[in-house]
Short mmCIF file of C-alpha atoms and ligand atoms in Angstrom, two decimals:
data_model
loop_
_atom_site.label_atom_id
_atom_site.label_comp_id
_atom_site.label_asym_id
_atom_site.label_seq_id
_atom_site.Cartn_x
_atom_site.Cartn_y
_atom_site.Cartn_z
CA MET A 2 -0.45 0.00 -0.21
CA SER A 3 1.31 3.82 -0.25
CA PRO A 4 2.76 4.91 2.59
CA GLU A 5 0.21 7.79 3.56
CA LYS A 6 -1.57 5.24 3.36
CA ALA A 7 0.05 2.81 5.53
CA LYS A 8 0.90 6.04 8.43
CA GLU A 9 -3.03 6.36 7.82
CA LEU A 10 -3.99 3.01 9.51
CA GLU A 11 -0.55 2.21 11.93
CA SER A 12 -1.89 5.57 13.53
CA THR A 13 -5.22 3.67 14.18
CA TYR A 14 -4.71 0.05 14.78
CA ARG A 15 -2.52 -2.13 15.72
CA VAL A 16 0.62 -3.46 13.77
CA VAL A 17 1.98 -7.08 13.88
CA ARG A 18 4.04 -6.32 10.84
CA ARG A 19 5.36 -3.37 9.01
CA SER A 20 8.04 -2.92 5.47
CA ILE A 21 9.36 -0.87 3.00
CA ASP A 22 9.99 -2.48 -0.49
CA ALA A 23 11.80 0.31 -2.49
CA ARG A 24 12.26 -2.34 -5.45
CA GLN A 25 9.58 -0.79 -7.69
CA ARG A 26 9.49 2.66 -9.10
CA MET A 27 6.59 3.74 -6.22
CA LEU A 28 7.68 3.12 -2.75
CA LYS A 29 5.07 0.55 -0.93
CA VAL A 30 5.15 -0.01 2.52
CA ASN A 31 3.67 -4.07 3.62
CA LEU A 32 2.04 -3.58 6.92
CA THR A 33 0.39 -6.75 8.68
CA LEU A 34 -2.74 -5.22 11.15
CA LEU A 35 -3.92 -7.36 14.30
CA THR A 36 -7.06 -8.71 13.71
CA ASP A 37 -9.57 -10.20 16.78
CA ASP A 38 -11.90 -13.48 16.39
CA HIS A 39 -14.34 -11.52 13.60
CA ASP A 40 -11.38 -10.47 11.66
CA GLN A 41 -10.91 -7.15 12.57
CA PRO A 42 -8.34 -5.04 12.68
CA VAL A 43 -7.88 -3.69 16.85
CA PRO A 44 -8.19 -1.08 17.51
CA ILE A 45 -4.33 0.71 19.11
CA ASP A 46 -6.15 2.27 21.97
CA SER A 47 -7.15 -1.76 23.23
CA PRO A 48 -6.72 -3.00 26.53
CA ILE A 49 -4.99 -5.89 25.21
CA PRO A 50 -1.55 -6.33 26.39
CA LEU A 51 1.40 -6.03 24.04
CA TYR A 52 2.36 -9.02 25.50
CA THR A 53 3.19 -10.61 28.56
CA PRO A 54 5.31 -8.88 30.78
CA PRO A 55 8.53 -10.62 32.56
CA VAL A 56 8.23 -11.44 36.36
CA PHE A 57 12.24 -10.32 37.93
CA HIS A 58 12.06 -11.98 41.00
CA ASP A 59 13.73 -9.93 44.60
CA VAL A 60 17.23 -11.93 44.38
CA HIS A 61 18.99 -9.98 47.50
CA HIS A 62 18.80 -13.08 49.77
CA ALA A 63 19.01 -15.08 46.42
CA LYS A 64 21.46 -19.07 47.50
CA GLN A 65 22.87 -18.48 44.25
CA SER A 66 24.88 -16.43 42.02
CA VAL A 67 26.64 -16.50 39.06
CA THR A 68 29.27 -14.04 37.90
CA ILE A 69 29.13 -12.50 34.57
CA VAL A 70 31.77 -9.82 32.86
CA GLY A 71 30.91 -7.03 30.73
CA ALA A 72 27.81 -5.42 30.86
CA GLY A 73 26.88 -5.00 27.18
CA PRO A 74 23.46 -6.78 24.92
CA ALA A 75 24.99 -10.43 26.74
CA GLY A 76 26.02 -9.51 29.45
CA LEU A 77 23.02 -7.61 30.59
CA PHE A 78 19.93 -9.90 28.75
CA ALA A 79 22.11 -12.73 30.87
CA ALA A 80 22.07 -10.47 34.10
CA LEU A 81 17.89 -10.21 33.05
CA THR A 82 17.52 -14.26 32.57
CA LEU A 83 18.83 -14.80 35.86
CA LEU A 84 16.45 -12.21 37.63
CA GLU A 85 13.77 -14.15 35.92
CA GLN A 86 14.40 -17.38 37.43
CA GLY A 87 15.48 -16.35 41.24
CA ILE A 88 18.99 -16.12 40.39
CA ARG A 89 21.83 -13.42 41.65
CA PRO A 90 24.03 -11.95 38.88
CA ILE A 91 26.95 -10.04 40.20
CA ILE A 92 27.91 -8.60 37.21
CA TYR A 93 31.99 -6.44 36.66
CA GLU A 94 31.92 -4.29 34.60
CA ARG A 95 35.29 -2.19 33.10
CA GLY A 96 34.25 1.01 32.10
CA LYS A 97 32.09 3.48 33.29
CA ASP A 98 27.94 4.23 33.39
CA VAL A 99 26.23 5.42 30.80
CA SER A 100 26.35 8.57 32.13
CA GLU A 101 29.93 8.93 33.05
CA ARG A 102 30.40 7.28 29.58
CA LYS A 103 28.86 9.54 27.46
CA LYS A 104 31.10 12.99 29.50
CA ASP A 105 34.63 10.43 27.97
CA ILE A 106 32.95 10.48 24.17
CA ALA A 107 32.31 14.07 24.79
CA LEU A 108 35.88 13.94 24.74
CA LEU A 109 37.27 11.78 22.46
CA ASN A 110 34.39 13.18 19.64
CA ARG A 111 36.29 16.04 20.19
CA ASN A 112 39.25 14.93 19.53
CA GLU A 113 40.71 16.23 23.08
CA ALA A 114 41.24 12.82 25.42
CA PHE A 115 41.03 9.08 25.19
CA ASN A 116 40.04 6.42 28.01
CA PRO A 117 41.18 3.40 26.72
CA GLU A 118 38.00 2.05 29.82
CA SER A 119 35.39 4.48 28.38
CA ASN A 120 34.80 4.79 24.39
CA TYR A 121 32.43 3.50 21.72
CA CYS A 122 33.42 -0.31 23.00
CA PHE A 123 33.90 -0.43 26.94
CA GLY A 124 31.14 0.93 29.55
CA GLU A 125 27.44 0.17 30.37
CA GLY A 126 25.52 -1.57 28.07
CA GLY A 127 28.84 -2.36 25.83
CA ALA A 128 29.44 -1.74 22.21
CA GLY A 129 25.59 -1.24 20.91
CA THR A 130 24.79 2.36 24.01
CA PHE A 131 25.95 4.38 21.29
CA SER A 132 25.84 2.54 18.64
CA ASP A 133 22.67 3.03 15.67
CA GLY A 134 20.71 0.97 17.44
CA LYS A 135 19.08 -1.56 14.91
CA LEU A 136 17.84 -4.32 16.11
CA PHE A 137 17.38 -6.80 13.51
CA SER A 138 19.42 -10.07 13.03
CA ARG A 139 20.09 -12.84 10.19
CA SER A 140 19.10 -15.25 12.67
CA LYS A 141 16.38 -17.39 12.11
CA LYS A 142 14.70 -18.16 15.66
CA ARG A 143 12.32 -15.77 15.75
CA GLY A 144 10.38 -16.70 18.56
CA ASN A 145 13.34 -15.45 21.06
CA MET A 146 14.44 -12.44 18.70
CA GLN A 147 10.60 -11.29 19.70
CA HIS A 148 11.46 -11.74 23.28
CA VAL A 149 14.75 -9.99 22.70
CA MET A 150 12.41 -7.18 20.96
CA GLU A 151 9.87 -7.12 24.01
CA LEU A 152 12.53 -6.16 26.88
CA PHE A 153 13.07 -3.52 24.63
CA HIS A 154 10.39 -2.32 24.55
CA TYR A 155 9.26 -2.96 28.32
CA PHE A 156 12.34 -1.33 29.14
CA GLY A 157 12.04 1.88 27.12
CA ALA A 158 12.18 0.95 23.52
CA PRO A 159 9.12 2.82 21.64
CA ASP A 160 6.17 0.01 19.91
CA THR A 161 8.25 -0.09 16.91
CA VAL A 162 10.88 -2.29 17.68
CA LEU A 163 8.46 -4.58 18.41
CA TYR A 164 6.72 -5.09 14.55
CA GLU A 165 9.68 -2.94 12.28
CA ALA A 166 11.06 -5.82 10.18
CA HIS A 167 13.86 -3.62 10.60
CA ALA A 168 13.53 -2.29 14.14
CA HIS A 169 15.64 0.95 14.99
CA ILE A 170 16.33 2.59 18.45
CA GLY A 171 18.89 5.57 17.84
CA SER A 172 21.25 6.73 20.01
CA ASP A 173 19.36 9.42 21.90
CA LYS A 174 17.39 6.61 23.34
CA LEU A 175 19.61 3.38 24.15
CA PRO A 176 21.57 5.44 27.30
CA THR A 177 18.39 6.04 28.61
CA ILE A 178 17.01 2.04 27.85
CA ILE A 179 20.81 0.54 30.05
CA LYS A 180 19.78 2.39 32.44
CA ASN A 181 16.60 1.53 33.23
CA ILE A 182 17.61 -2.17 33.00
CA ARG A 183 20.71 -0.94 34.97
CA GLU A 184 18.27 0.51 37.86
CA CYS A 185 16.28 -3.22 37.61
CA ILE A 186 19.50 -5.55 38.37
CA LEU A 187 19.99 -3.03 41.46
CA ALA A 188 16.43 -2.90 42.88
CA HIS A 189 16.29 -6.56 42.55
CA GLY A 190 18.97 -7.31 44.35
CA GLY A 191 21.65 -7.77 42.16
CA GLU A 192 25.58 -6.27 41.74
CA ILE A 193 27.09 -3.94 39.08
CA HIS A 194 30.73 -3.20 40.15
CA PHE A 195 31.54 -0.60 37.58
CA GLY A 196 35.57 0.21 36.66
CA GLN A 197 36.43 -2.74 37.68
CA ARG A 198 38.13 -5.27 34.65
CA TRP A 199 37.73 -9.13 35.73
CA GLN A 200 41.23 -10.77 36.51
CA ILE A 201 41.57 -13.72 34.18
CA GLN A 202 44.98 -14.60 36.27
CA GLU A 203 43.74 -14.51 39.43
CA ARG A 204 39.27 -15.86 38.71
CA LEU A 205 40.31 -18.41 36.60
CA PRO A 206 43.07 -21.89 37.61
CA LEU A 207 44.68 -22.94 34.17
CA ARG A 208 41.53 -25.56 33.55
CA GLY A 209 39.96 -24.97 36.81
CA LYS A 210 36.80 -23.76 37.91
CA PRO A 211 36.44 -20.00 38.02
CA THR A 212 37.20 -19.02 41.28
CA GLU A 213 33.54 -17.70 42.00
CA GLY A 214 31.90 -19.97 40.25
CA ALA A 215 29.36 -19.96 36.95
CA THR A 216 30.85 -16.88 35.27
CA ILE A 217 29.42 -15.59 31.94
CA LEU A 218 31.79 -14.24 29.79
CA SER A 219 30.56 -11.50 27.69
CA ILE A 220 33.34 -8.95 27.25
CA GLY A 221 32.55 -7.78 23.69
CA HIS A 222 35.36 -8.73 20.45
CA SER A 223 37.23 -5.59 21.76
CA ALA A 224 39.36 -6.69 24.68
CA HIS A 225 42.10 -7.45 23.07
CA ASP A 226 43.73 -7.36 26.59
CA THR A 227 41.55 -10.09 28.46
CA TYR A 228 41.20 -11.94 24.85
CA ARG A 229 45.85 -12.14 25.08
CA GLU A 230 45.20 -12.84 29.50
CA LEU A 231 42.24 -15.69 28.41
CA ALA A 232 45.14 -16.79 25.95
CA ALA A 233 48.14 -17.39 28.97
CA ALA A 234 45.18 -18.68 31.45
CA GLY A 235 44.85 -22.20 28.76
CA VAL A 236 41.37 -20.78 27.78
CA ALA A 237 40.49 -22.83 24.25
CA LEU A 238 40.53 -20.12 21.38
CA GLU A 239 40.92 -20.67 17.87
CA ALA A 240 40.92 -17.44 15.18
CA LYS A 241 38.11 -17.26 12.59
CA GLY A 242 37.09 -15.70 9.46
CA CYS A 243 36.50 -12.15 10.55
CA ALA A 244 35.49 -8.94 7.98
CA MET A 245 37.36 -5.98 7.37
CA GLY A 246 37.34 -2.62 5.30
CA VAL A 247 36.30 1.40 5.42
CA ARG A 248 33.50 3.52 6.16
CA VAL A 249 32.01 4.92 3.03
CA GLU A 250 29.67 8.25 3.65
CA HIS A 251 27.91 9.39 0.95
CA PRO A 252 25.21 12.59 0.84
CA GLN A 253 21.91 11.06 2.20
CA ALA A 254 19.86 13.18 -0.30
CA LEU A 255 22.28 10.90 -2.89
CA ILE A 256 21.19 7.50 -1.26
CA ASN A 257 17.59 8.71 -1.47
CA ASP A 258 17.81 9.06 -5.26
CA LEU A 259 19.14 5.93 -5.81
CA PHE A 260 17.30 3.40 -3.76
CA TYR A 261 14.23 5.64 -3.92
CA HIS A 262 14.04 5.78 -7.13
CA HIS A 263 14.30 9.97 -6.51
CA GLN A 264 10.65 10.06 -4.58
CA HIS A 265 9.45 13.68 -3.47
CA GLN A 266 10.63 14.20 -0.40
CA SER A 267 7.04 13.70 1.32
CA VAL A 268 6.90 10.24 0.78
CA ILE A 269 10.89 10.25 2.43
CA ASP A 270 9.85 11.93 5.23
CA LEU A 271 6.85 9.46 5.24
CA VAL A 272 8.89 6.66 5.60
CA GLY A 273 12.35 7.24 7.22
CA ASN A 274 15.83 7.86 5.01
CA ALA A 275 16.95 5.11 2.23
CA SER A 276 19.47 2.59 3.55
CA TYR A 277 21.09 -0.21 1.51
CA SER A 278 22.19 -2.96 1.37
CA LEU A 279 24.79 -4.65 -0.92
CA VAL A 280 27.09 -6.96 -1.12
CA THR A 281 29.11 -9.45 -4.18
CA GLN A 282 31.90 -11.82 -4.76
CA VAL A 283 34.98 -10.74 -6.04
CA PRO A 284 36.44 -13.26 -8.14
CA PRO A 285 40.18 -15.00 -7.07
CA SER A 286 43.10 -12.21 -7.81
CA PRO A 287 46.86 -13.57 -7.59
CA THR A 288 47.89 -10.57 -6.94
CA ARG A 289 45.75 -10.16 -4.08
CA GLY A 290 47.55 -12.89 -2.50
CA SER A 291 43.64 -14.62 -2.99
CA ARG A 292 43.36 -17.59 -3.56
CA LYS A 293 39.74 -17.99 -3.33
CA GLY A 294 37.49 -15.06 -4.06
CA SER A 295 36.54 -12.79 -1.22
CA GLY A 296 33.11 -11.55 -0.83
CA VAL A 297 32.51 -7.18 -0.69
CA TYR A 298 29.25 -6.55 1.41
CA SER A 299 28.09 -3.40 3.06
CA PHE A 300 27.69 -3.69 6.91
CA CYS A 301 25.84 -1.97 9.80
CA MET A 302 24.37 1.21 7.57
CA CYS A 303 23.71 4.38 9.44
CA PRO A 304 20.75 6.61 7.43
CA GLY A 305 21.28 9.85 8.58
CA GLY A 306 23.74 9.22 10.74
CA HIS A 307 27.52 10.18 12.30
CA ILE A 308 31.04 8.17 11.54
CA VAL A 309 32.16 7.84 14.99
CA PRO A 310 35.57 6.73 16.32
CA ALA A 311 35.43 3.38 17.87
CA THR A 312 38.96 2.48 19.36
CA SER A 313 39.65 0.86 22.20
CA GLU A 314 43.01 1.02 22.30
CA GLN A 315 45.56 3.96 22.25
CA GLY A 316 47.58 4.18 19.02
CA ALA A 317 44.57 2.42 17.05
CA CYS A 318 41.76 4.09 14.40
CA VAL A 319 38.32 1.67 14.14
CA VAL A 320 35.48 4.02 12.52
CA ASN A 321 31.78 2.45 13.33
CA GLY A 322 28.85 4.61 12.36
CA MET A 323 25.76 5.65 14.63
CA SER A 324 22.50 8.36 14.61
CA ALA A 325 19.79 9.04 16.52
CA SER A 326 16.45 7.99 16.39
CA HIS A 327 15.02 10.37 13.95
CA ARG A 328 17.88 9.13 11.46
CA ASN A 329 17.87 13.02 10.40
CA SER A 330 22.30 13.63 10.02
CA PRO A 331 22.69 14.95 6.27
CA TYR A 332 24.90 11.91 5.63
CA ALA A 333 24.76 7.92 4.99
CA ASN A 334 27.50 5.66 6.14
CA SER A 335 28.40 2.15 6.04
CA GLY A 336 30.97 -0.57 6.68
CA ILE A 337 32.10 -1.71 3.54
CA VAL A 338 34.21 -4.84 4.37
CA VAL A 339 36.02 -7.62 2.80
CA GLU A 340 35.80 -10.87 3.88
CA LEU A 341 39.24 -12.55 5.82
CA HIS A 342 40.08 -16.03 6.76
CA PRO A 343 42.88 -16.46 8.85
CA ASP A 344 44.97 -18.61 7.17
CA GLY A 345 46.78 -20.76 9.64
CA ARG A 346 47.12 -18.22 12.01
CA THR A 347 46.90 -18.99 15.79
CA ALA A 348 43.87 -16.41 17.08
CA ILE A 349 46.35 -14.40 18.84
CA GLU A 350 48.59 -14.28 15.44
CA TRP A 351 44.93 -13.06 13.81
CA LEU A 352 44.52 -10.58 16.45
CA ALA A 353 48.11 -8.99 15.85
CA TYR A 354 46.54 -8.78 12.14
CA GLN A 355 43.51 -6.11 12.94
CA GLU A 356 46.17 -4.59 15.10
CA ALA A 357 48.89 -3.75 12.94
CA LEU A 358 46.35 -2.75 10.28
CA GLU A 359 44.26 -0.04 13.30
CA ARG A 360 47.69 0.82 14.01
CA GLU A 361 48.04 2.01 10.19
CA ALA A 362 45.49 4.51 9.80
CA PHE A 363 46.35 5.67 13.49
CA GLN A 364 49.27 6.54 11.71
CA GLN A 365 48.63 7.41 8.89
CA ALA A 366 45.65 10.50 10.21
CA GLN A 367 47.15 11.07 14.16
CA GLY A 368 45.84 11.86 16.47
CA PHE A 369 42.24 10.34 16.56
CA SER A 370 41.23 12.20 12.53
CA ALA A 371 40.92 9.22 10.27
CA PRO A 372 42.55 8.80 7.73
CA ALA A 373 40.00 9.32 4.62
CA GLN A 374 40.25 8.86 0.46
CA ARG A 375 37.39 10.43 -1.75
CA LEU A 376 35.77 7.42 -2.90
CA ARG A 377 36.77 7.59 -7.12
CA ASP A 378 39.39 8.43 -6.69
CA PHE A 379 40.37 5.29 -3.95
CA VAL A 380 38.84 3.04 -7.03
CA GLU A 381 41.13 4.66 -9.12
CA GLY A 382 44.48 5.01 -7.07
CA LYS A 383 44.24 8.68 -7.28
CA ALA A 384 45.10 11.11 -4.62
CA SER A 385 42.36 13.54 -3.12
CA GLN A 386 43.38 17.04 -3.05
CA THR A 387 40.48 17.89 -1.62
CA LEU A 388 37.63 15.48 1.26
CA PRO A 389 33.72 16.63 1.08
CA ALA A 390 32.16 17.52 4.32
CA CYS A 391 31.88 14.31 7.00
CA SER A 392 30.17 13.92 9.79
CA TYR A 393 33.25 12.38 11.78
CA LEU A 394 34.05 14.76 14.72
CA PRO A 395 37.30 14.90 15.43
CA GLY A 396 38.13 15.19 11.67
CA ILE A 397 39.33 13.42 8.13
CA VAL A 398 42.85 14.22 7.18
CA PRO A 399 44.05 12.87 3.30
CA SER A 400 45.55 9.11 2.62
CA ARG A 401 46.23 6.61 0.03
CA LEU A 402 44.04 3.99 1.38
CA ASP A 403 44.42 2.91 -1.98
CA GLN A 404 48.06 2.43 -1.29
CA TRP A 405 48.06 1.52 1.91
CA LEU A 406 45.32 -0.88 3.62
CA PRO A 407 47.14 -4.47 2.40
CA ALA A 408 45.85 -5.97 -1.12
CA GLU A 409 43.68 -8.79 -0.24
CA ILE A 410 41.36 -5.47 1.51
CA GLY A 411 42.14 -2.63 -1.16
CA GLN A 412 41.77 -4.18 -4.20
CA ALA A 413 38.57 -6.17 -3.21
CA LEU A 414 37.20 -3.08 -2.08
CA GLN A 415 37.88 -1.55 -5.06
CA GLN A 416 36.26 -3.96 -7.12
CA GLY A 417 32.96 -4.29 -5.30
CA PHE A 418 32.91 -0.64 -5.46
CA ARG A 419 32.85 -1.07 -9.28
CA ASP A 420 30.11 -3.77 -8.85
CA PHE A 421 28.35 -1.95 -6.85
CA ASP A 422 27.92 0.85 -8.71
CA ARG A 423 27.37 -1.38 -12.45
CA LYS A 424 23.69 -2.36 -9.87
CA TYR A 425 23.34 1.41 -9.08
CA PRO A 426 24.73 4.05 -11.35
CA GLY A 427 26.42 6.81 -9.41
CA PHE A 428 27.45 4.74 -6.06
CA LEU A 429 30.63 5.24 -7.23
CA THR A 430 31.41 9.48 -6.94
CA ASN A 431 33.76 11.69 -5.26
CA GLU A 432 31.00 12.99 -3.90
CA ALA A 433 31.58 10.79 -1.25
CA VAL A 434 34.47 9.50 0.88
CA ILE A 435 35.95 6.50 2.93
CA LEU A 436 37.30 6.53 5.99
CA GLY A 437 40.09 3.52 7.98
CA VAL A 438 39.41 0.97 9.11
CA GLU A 439 36.35 -0.70 10.46
CA SER A 440 38.13 -3.43 11.48
CA ARG A 441 35.68 -4.59 14.23
CA SER A 442 32.63 -5.66 12.62
CA SER A 443 32.46 -9.27 13.72
CA SER A 444 35.33 -11.10 15.92
CA PRO A 445 38.41 -12.64 14.72
CA VAL A 446 38.71 -15.14 17.20
CA ARG A 447 35.77 -17.64 18.84
CA ILE A 448 35.96 -18.47 22.57
CA VAL A 449 35.40 -22.49 21.81
CA ARG A 450 32.57 -23.97 23.84
CA ASP A 451 30.20 -26.99 24.38
CA PRO A 452 27.40 -26.16 21.59
CA GLU A 453 24.92 -28.29 24.54
CA THR A 454 26.25 -27.17 27.51
CA MET A 455 27.43 -24.02 26.10
CA GLN A 456 29.99 -24.18 29.00
CA SER A 457 34.65 -23.12 27.55
CA LEU A 458 35.82 -26.53 26.12
CA SER A 459 38.83 -26.08 28.20
CA HIS A 460 37.15 -24.78 31.53
CA PRO A 461 33.57 -25.74 32.49
CA TRP A 462 31.72 -23.18 34.47
CA LEU A 463 33.18 -20.67 32.29
CA TYR A 464 30.55 -19.60 29.50
CA PRO A 465 31.65 -18.01 26.38
CA CYS A 466 28.98 -16.08 24.91
CA GLY A 467 28.15 -13.08 23.01
CA GLU A 468 30.48 -11.46 19.93
CA GLY A 469 33.10 -11.46 21.81
CA ALA A 470 32.82 -15.78 22.02
CA GLY A 471 32.44 -14.96 18.39
CA TYR A 472 29.25 -17.02 18.05
CA ALA A 473 26.74 -13.83 17.66
CA GLY A 474 27.49 -10.71 15.76
CA GLY A 475 25.18 -7.15 16.66
CA ILE A 476 22.65 -6.23 19.49
CA THR A 477 20.45 -8.30 18.91
CA SER A 478 22.18 -11.83 18.78
CA SER A 479 24.16 -11.32 21.43
CA ALA A 480 21.62 -10.22 23.79
CA LEU A 481 19.63 -13.58 22.60
CA ASP A 482 22.69 -15.45 23.42
CA GLY A 483 23.59 -14.00 26.87
CA ILE A 484 19.97 -15.05 27.00
CA HIS A 485 20.80 -18.62 26.14
CA ALA A 486 24.22 -19.17 28.73
CA ALA A 487 22.35 -18.33 31.51
CA GLU A 488 20.04 -20.37 31.04
CA ALA A 489 22.80 -23.40 30.67
CA ALA A 490 24.23 -22.21 33.17
CA VAL A 491 20.77 -21.61 35.80
CA LYS A 492 20.64 -26.06 34.54
CA ASN A 493 24.04 -26.62 34.87
CA LEU A 494 23.52 -24.90 39.10
CA LYS A 495 20.05 -27.20 39.36
CA ILE A 496 21.64 -30.31 38.87
C1 FAD B 18 29.99 2.32 17.25
C2 FAD B 18 28.89 0.80 17.10
C3 FAD B 18 27.66 0.53 16.61
C4 FAD B 18 27.09 -0.88 16.35
N1 FAD B 18 25.44 -0.38 15.86
C5 FAD B 18 24.79 -1.79 16.11
C6 FAD B 18 23.52 -1.27 15.19
O1 FAD B 18 22.81 -0.53 14.56
N2 FAD B 18 23.29 -2.64 15.58
C7 FAD B 18 23.44 -3.66 15.60
O2 FAD B 18 22.68 -4.65 16.53
N3 FAD B 18 25.55 -3.73 16.24
C8 FAD B 18 25.49 -2.37 16.75
N4 FAD B 18 27.26 -2.59 16.95
C9 FAD B 18 27.50 -3.70 17.04
C10 FAD B 18 26.93 -4.10 18.65
O3 FAD B 18 27.31 -2.91 19.36
C11 FAD B 18 27.64 -5.42 19.49
O4 FAD B 18 27.38 -6.63 18.47
C12 FAD B 18 26.83 -5.90 20.61
O5 FAD B 18 27.04 -4.55 21.66
C13 FAD B 18 27.82 -6.87 21.21
O6 FAD B 18 27.76 -7.48 22.29
P1 FAD B 18 28.46 -8.05 23.60
O7 FAD B 18 27.60 -7.74 24.92
O8 FAD B 18 28.79 -9.08 23.00
O9 FAD B 18 29.22 -7.44 23.77
P2 FAD B 18 30.13 -5.72 24.26
O10 FAD B 18 28.40 -4.83 23.47
O11 FAD B 18 30.99 -5.48 23.58
O12 FAD B 18 30.09 -5.43 25.73
C14 FAD B 18 31.62 -5.99 26.51
C15 FAD B 18 31.28 -5.10 27.48
O13 FAD B 18 32.52 -6.30 28.26
C16 FAD B 18 32.84 -5.38 28.90
N5 FAD B 18 34.18 -5.82 29.22
C17 FAD B 18 35.32 -6.67 28.19
N6 FAD B 18 36.52 -7.33 28.88
C18 FAD B 18 36.08 -7.11 30.45
C19 FAD B 18 37.20 -7.45 31.49
N7 FAD B 18 37.95 -8.66 31.55
N8 FAD B 18 36.42 -7.05 32.79
C20 FAD B 18 35.44 -6.11 32.20
N9 FAD B 18 34.12 -5.89 31.46
C21 FAD B 18 35.25 -6.02 30.01
C22 FAD B 18 32.87 -4.03 27.67
O14 FAD B 18 33.90 -2.51 28.62
C23 FAD B 18 32.57 -3.90 27.09
O15 FAD B 18 30.95 -2.97 28.12
C24 FAD B 18 28.04 -1.09 16.88
C25 FAD B 18 28.82 -1.50 17.24
C26 FAD B 18 29.72 0.16 16.68
C27 FAD B 18 31.08 -0.02 17.84
#
């Protein structure tokens, strides 16, 4: 149906599913309405509850507790699951609470100071707090995913997260939701210790049980120091395939024209700025040193968003994207990444590959400015004499990414951008700029666990989960993995 009609129905009736179909020149909205026993649509103000609210138990005097390392989506949703089961969660988070964290992020955005313990990756809510807050996943486990959405809604996310195909919260709303989750955990008797890095040497004996008993390890994929300590403690780790590349930014108006077929602004106001999802396979190339082809794809596209400095280490430059709930900045950014394989490297050697790329990017720009090149110049191997306006607050400096990116990444990206332009002519333009490096799109390391018990293969009672364990990627799938880890720990405690 037309966006106008959809808007009218959406403000009158309960919606169970909404998606945008932009394949044809006429933009369509697919809307599924909730109906009653007589097949009539249910009015928006119906007293029927949206879902059964969760029940959290008072655990102040609970006999059993579970330690959780890291307060990202995986750790926080694990804690909520423990409260539902009447078990006390005790969380250790190396970063600060969300309000204090905001101050450190403001300093970083102004290129004034970097706090290695409080940044876009570390602190309450994890990497998901100052993010785009896209809440969708490629996971097929929709039933459980709905539970994650309901919990987000319960703690303050808008109704749209319950039915939007590509639900989105926004970095202006996420901190309040995270604060509400914290207040719920504390009010029910859970503990949260900020500014406390869980020390592996002290708490994880070689091949033994963690000193605090059942421990959920939800550290995200940026804590390289913790990965190294885990390796030293003999925890089973392996290198896994991941993806690295750059972040590209176009004017949003250009992306709207390309992907929404030159719609009038009044239509875009109804459906929101256009986003895209691109993928191509580039053939093998001996100069790239690759015998197999590589997937090149867009990742974490942020319409109306900003590019942000997402490193967790001094001397490294990492970029990522975020947006506010209205997604109304004049820029559209997305990671464009190349699939990479460890090719026999150990987990720690593979981390070193990622770190070398991030340090090179830092060297190219210095401070937290990012090295940048106009998109067409990058693909044609030319220096950019000037750079366009860009949303990246610490600033960008001209750099020859075409020359210093490793061939397996740089050349695959050049080919990928040409392919994208063939499908969407105009995508490859010097109005767009690329920034380096988008290196943390997924974890390069897996903390290997038993698929049934979810315990570390080397350490009983240690439950690695979330993005850092290499079994999830993104906010919702990490949250879901945290729920599963907590359920596995509870099951084990009850045996
Ligand atoms: C800028 C940005 C934008 C993003 N946008 C999106 C998006 O729109 N949608 C989406 O789905 N995903 C997005 N992501 C990815 C998403 O945030 C992650 O996939 C998700 O947060 C992973 O959850 P997690 O709980 O596994 O780990 P994390 O969120 O990384 O949390 C891990 C936590 O563990 C803590 N920690 C680490 N080591 C220790 C230790 N030794 N002791 C104590 N604490 C420790 C860290 O401080 C951190 O708070 C974005 C990421 C970034 C950086």
